[in-house]
Short mmCIF file of C-alpha atoms in Angstrom, two decimals:
data_model
loop_
_atom_site.label_atom_id
_atom_site.label_comp_id
_atom_site.label_asym_id
_atom_site.label_seq_id
_atom_site.Cartn_x
_atom_site.Cartn_y
_atom_site.Cartn_z
CA MET E 1 11.46 23.88 187.73
CA SER E 2 11.75 26.64 184.99
CA GLY E 3 8.87 28.70 186.27
CA ARG E 4 6.60 28.42 183.04
CA TYR E 5 3.02 29.20 182.81
CA TYR E 6 2.09 25.50 183.24
CA GLU E 7 3.88 24.87 186.46
CA ALA E 8 2.31 26.70 189.31
CA GLU E 9 -1.03 25.07 189.01
CA HIS E 10 0.11 21.56 188.67
CA VAL E 11 2.72 21.78 191.43
CA GLU E 12 -0.07 23.08 193.76
CA ALA E 13 -2.62 20.56 192.52
CA TYR E 14 -0.31 17.46 193.45
CA ARG E 15 0.79 19.04 196.55
CA GLN E 16 -2.80 19.25 197.68
CA LEU E 17 -3.58 15.80 196.46
CA ARG E 18 -0.69 14.39 198.53
CA ARG E 19 -1.49 16.48 201.43
CA GLU E 20 -5.35 15.34 201.40
CA GLY E 21 -4.65 11.61 200.76
CA LEU E 22 -6.54 11.97 197.38
CA ASN E 23 -5.93 9.60 194.40
CA GLN E 24 -5.85 11.82 191.31
CA TRP E 25 -6.60 15.11 189.32
CA ASN E 26 -10.31 14.72 189.24
CA ASP E 27 -10.53 14.44 193.04
CA LEU E 28 -9.76 18.05 193.26
CA HIS E 29 -12.92 19.08 191.25
CA PRO E 30 -16.57 18.99 192.46
CA GLY E 31 -18.89 16.83 190.45
CA GLU E 32 -15.70 14.81 189.00
CA ARG E 33 -14.62 12.82 192.01
CA SER E 34 -13.57 9.51 190.81
CA GLN E 35 -14.62 6.19 192.34
CA GLY E 36 -11.17 5.30 193.29
CA TYR E 37 -7.77 4.91 191.99
CA ASP E 38 -8.58 2.47 188.97
CA ASP E 39 -11.71 4.64 187.89
CA PHE E 40 -9.61 7.11 185.69
CA GLU E 41 -11.31 9.05 182.97
CA THR E 42 -9.54 7.75 179.84
CA ARG E 43 -9.91 4.08 181.07
CA SER E 44 -12.66 3.16 178.45
CA PHE E 45 -10.74 4.76 175.68
CA LEU E 46 -7.46 2.83 176.42
CA ASP E 47 -9.77 -0.29 177.03
CA ARG E 48 -11.04 0.04 173.50
CA VAL E 49 -7.97 0.72 171.41
CA LEU E 50 -5.26 -1.10 173.12
CA PRO E 51 -4.71 -4.79 172.99
CA ALA E 52 -5.97 -6.67 176.15
CA ASP E 53 -2.53 -8.24 176.46
CA GLY E 54 0.44 -5.99 176.24
CA THR E 55 3.17 -8.60 176.73
CA GLY E 56 6.05 -7.51 174.66
CA LEU E 57 4.78 -4.01 173.91
CA SER E 58 6.18 -0.88 175.27
CA VAL E 59 4.33 2.33 176.34
CA LEU E 60 5.57 5.97 177.19
CA GLU E 61 2.94 7.98 179.19
CA TYR E 62 3.58 11.56 179.50
CA GLY E 63 1.79 13.83 181.93
CA CYS E 64 1.32 10.70 184.00
CA GLY E 65 -0.05 12.56 187.20
CA THR E 66 -0.40 9.91 190.02
CA GLY E 67 0.05 7.00 187.63
CA ALA E 68 -3.40 5.46 187.38
CA ALA E 69 -3.20 4.67 183.56
CA ALA E 70 0.21 3.74 183.88
CA CYS E 71 -0.54 1.01 186.59
CA PHE E 72 -3.42 -0.13 184.37
CA LEU E 73 -1.27 -0.64 181.55
CA ALA E 74 1.49 -2.39 183.50
CA ALA E 75 -1.09 -4.79 185.08
CA ARG E 76 -2.01 -5.77 181.41
CA GLY E 77 1.61 -6.80 180.68
CA PHE E 78 2.80 -3.60 178.89
CA ALA E 79 6.35 -2.41 179.65
CA VAL E 80 5.43 1.16 180.92
CA THR E 81 7.68 4.25 181.26
CA ALA E 82 5.61 7.30 182.62
CA VAL E 83 6.92 10.87 183.22
CA ASP E 84 5.41 13.92 184.75
CA LEU E 85 6.54 17.59 185.55
CA VAL E 86 5.75 17.35 189.31
CA PRO E 87 7.78 15.46 191.78
CA ASP E 88 4.77 15.13 194.12
CA ALA E 89 2.90 13.38 191.36
CA ILE E 90 5.86 10.86 190.63
CA ALA E 91 6.14 10.26 194.37
CA MET E 92 2.45 9.24 194.62
CA ALA E 93 2.65 7.15 191.35
CA ARG E 94 5.64 5.18 192.61
CA GLN E 95 3.67 4.63 195.74
CA PHE E 96 0.62 3.22 194.05
CA ALA E 97 2.60 1.22 191.80
CA ALA E 98 4.38 -0.36 194.66
CA GLU E 99 1.17 -1.10 196.56
CA ARG E 100 -0.03 -3.15 193.63
CA GLY E 101 3.24 -4.86 192.84
CA LEU E 102 3.71 -3.22 189.54
CA ASP E 103 6.93 -2.46 187.77
CA VAL E 104 6.72 0.89 186.16
CA ARG E 105 9.63 3.31 185.16
CA PHE E 106 8.66 6.55 186.55
CA ALA E 107 10.56 9.84 186.09
CA VAL E 108 10.16 13.48 186.70
CA GLN E 109 10.46 15.43 183.17
CA ASP E 110 9.24 18.41 181.54
CA ILE E 111 7.96 17.27 178.23
CA CYS E 112 8.45 20.88 176.74
CA ARG E 113 12.32 20.51 177.58
CA TRP E 114 12.55 16.90 176.52
CA PRO E 115 16.32 15.49 176.51
CA GLU E 116 17.34 13.36 173.41
CA PRO E 117 15.33 10.18 173.40
CA ASP E 118 17.22 7.02 174.63
CA ASP E 119 14.30 4.59 173.74
CA ARG E 120 11.34 4.15 171.26
CA PHE E 121 7.81 3.01 172.21
CA ASP E 122 5.00 1.08 170.71
CA TYR E 123 2.71 3.61 171.97
CA VAL E 124 2.90 7.08 173.46
CA ILE E 125 -0.10 7.98 175.43
CA ASP E 126 -1.42 11.41 176.49
CA CYS E 127 -4.19 11.31 179.06
CA PHE E 128 -5.39 15.05 179.08
CA CYS E 129 -2.08 16.65 179.13
CA LEU E 130 -1.85 18.16 175.76
CA GLN E 131 -4.53 21.03 176.65
CA SER E 132 -2.41 22.45 179.27
CA ILE E 133 0.44 22.87 176.73
CA VAL E 134 -0.57 26.06 175.25
CA THR E 135 2.12 28.00 173.21
CA ASP E 136 2.93 27.05 169.54
CA ALA E 137 6.45 26.57 170.45
CA ASP E 138 5.77 24.32 173.40
CA ARG E 139 3.34 22.22 171.40
CA ALA E 140 5.78 21.75 168.62
CA ALA E 141 8.42 20.59 171.19
CA VAL E 142 5.96 18.11 172.69
CA LEU E 143 4.90 16.68 169.36
CA ALA E 144 8.43 16.39 167.91
CA GLY E 145 9.53 14.61 171.24
CA VAL E 146 6.60 12.11 170.61
CA ARG E 147 7.74 11.45 166.89
CA SER E 148 11.12 10.76 167.93
CA ARG E 149 10.24 8.32 170.72
CA LEU E 150 7.59 6.50 168.60
CA GLU E 151 8.41 3.14 166.85
CA PRO E 152 7.57 3.35 163.09
CA GLY E 153 4.04 1.93 162.94
CA GLY E 154 3.42 2.76 166.49
CA ARG E 155 0.36 4.61 167.86
CA TYR E 156 0.13 8.03 169.58
CA LEU E 157 -3.14 7.97 171.65
CA ILE E 158 -4.38 11.33 172.73
CA THR E 159 -7.38 12.22 175.18
CA THR E 160 -7.65 16.06 175.29
CA ALA E 161 -10.18 18.75 176.05
CA MET E 162 -11.61 20.51 173.05
CA TYR E 163 -13.36 23.58 172.12
CA ASP E 164 -16.99 23.37 173.43
CA PRO E 165 -19.24 26.19 172.13
CA ALA E 166 -21.48 25.64 175.38
CA ARG E 167 -18.59 26.31 177.60
CA ALA E 168 -18.79 29.65 179.61
CA TYR E 169 -15.31 31.01 180.05
CA GLU E 170 -16.63 33.76 182.48
CA ASP E 171 -13.66 36.09 183.58
CA ASP E 172 -10.96 34.04 181.26
CA HIS E 173 -10.66 35.03 177.52
CA TYR E 174 -11.09 32.57 174.65
CA ASP E 175 -9.23 33.49 171.43
CA PRO E 176 -11.14 31.60 168.64
CA ALA E 177 -8.33 32.23 166.14
CA THR E 178 -5.74 30.18 168.28
CA GLY E 179 -7.92 28.21 170.55
CA VAL E 180 -5.87 29.79 173.49
CA VAL E 181 -7.60 30.29 176.81
CA TRP E 182 -6.07 33.29 178.64
CA VAL E 183 -6.26 33.97 182.32
CA ALA E 184 -5.78 37.32 184.17
CA ALA E 185 -2.45 37.45 185.85
CA GLU E 186 0.05 39.96 187.61
CA PRO E 187 2.57 41.38 185.39
CA ALA E 188 5.40 39.40 187.13
CA ALA E 189 3.59 36.04 186.50
CA PRO E 190 5.67 33.63 184.35
CA ASP E 191 4.88 34.03 180.72
CA ALA E 192 2.67 36.98 181.30
CA VAL E 193 1.76 39.30 178.36
CA GLU E 194 -0.07 42.46 178.19
CA ARG E 195 -3.13 42.35 176.09
CA ALA E 196 -6.81 43.62 176.02
CA GLY E 197 -6.10 46.18 178.61
CA GLY E 198 -4.39 43.89 181.26
CA TRP E 199 -1.84 41.31 181.89
CA TRP E 200 -2.78 37.46 180.90
CA VAL E 201 -0.99 34.18 180.89
CA PRO E 202 -1.91 31.21 178.54
CA HIS E 203 -3.78 28.60 180.53
CA ARG E 204 -5.35 25.94 178.15
CA ARG E 205 -5.54 25.22 174.42
CA HIS E 206 -9.15 24.13 173.37
CA LEU E 207 -9.04 23.46 169.63
CA THR E 208 -11.81 22.45 167.25
CA PRO E 209 -11.63 18.82 165.90
CA GLU E 210 -10.64 20.19 162.39
CA ALA E 211 -7.91 22.44 163.91
CA LEU E 212 -6.42 19.77 166.09
CA ARG E 213 -6.12 17.41 163.12
CA ARG E 214 -4.34 20.13 161.11
CA GLU E 215 -1.90 20.57 163.93
CA LEU E 216 -1.21 17.00 164.20
CA ASP E 217 -0.78 16.76 160.23
CA GLN E 218 1.73 19.78 160.23
CA HIS E 219 3.79 18.04 162.91
CA GLY E 220 4.06 14.39 160.99
CA PHE E 221 1.07 12.56 162.07
CA THR E 222 -1.74 10.86 160.52
CA VAL E 223 -4.91 10.68 162.52
CA LEU E 224 -6.32 7.17 161.99
CA GLU E 225 -9.36 7.88 164.27
CA GLN E 226 -11.02 10.77 165.92
CA ALA E 227 -13.90 10.08 168.30
CA GLY E 228 -15.32 10.56 171.87
CA ARG E 229 -16.82 13.85 173.22
CA LEU E 230 -16.26 16.67 170.78
CA GLY E 231 -13.53 14.72 168.98
CA GLY E 232 -10.97 14.54 171.89
CA GLU E 233 -10.01 10.95 171.44
CA LEU E 234 -7.58 10.30 168.88
CA VAL E 235 -5.46 7.38 167.34
CA CYS E 236 -2.39 8.62 165.51
CA THR E 237 0.45 7.25 163.71
CA ARG E 238 3.68 8.95 162.67
CA ARG E 239 4.53 9.62 158.86
#
C-alpha cells in the first residue's frame, strides 16, 4: 500500500465486511443492504448491455470488491479477470467464486499504478469505482490503463455516482468547478492539502453528465450511450 487518499476507507471497509461476515460494500450502509451476494447494484445495467452468453468473450473488472459482478459474468461464460486494491476484498472474492465453482482470475492491483498490460479484453467494467478516483492525474492513469487493455471495438462499461443537485454535502466541501468532494482531515493525512482555512483530502469526484462525457472524450473514448440515474451508466468505446 502506498498510503494514498483512496486507501484507508476501502481497506477498513473490507476488513469490516470480512470480520462481520457480510457480502459486499452496500451491506455497510443503512438503507442500502443487499438481498444477498447476487443482488449487486449494477446487475440490471450489465444484464441489459452485455450478451446473455459470454462464451469466447473476455472481461476485465477493476475495483471488483468482493467479486459479485465478476462471479455473475463468469457464470455467463465470460473469461473474467478482476482486480481490486484491497487484499481482504480479493480474499473474499476468491472464496465466493470457489463456493460457486467459478473460475475467475483475481488479483490485488492499484489501478492508479497499473503495470504495462499483458492482455486485452473485449470489455472493461467499472462498477462504482471511478468516483473514488479523484485527482486529474489518477483519473488520467486509470483511463489510459483502460484504453491500453481494451480490444479495438471493445466496450468500456461504467456505472458511477454523479453530481446530484439534491445531495447535501453537510460538513464536506463540494467544488462545482471540478466536481471534487473534499473532506476535512488532519495535516498528516495522505494527500492532505490546506484550503478554505483547514486541511482537506479529496474523497469523491461527482461530475455532471456533460463533464463526464468531456473527460472521457479527452482521454480517447466515444460515449455510445449514457443513461441511468443522473447519467451514471455509460457504454463507451476507444477511438
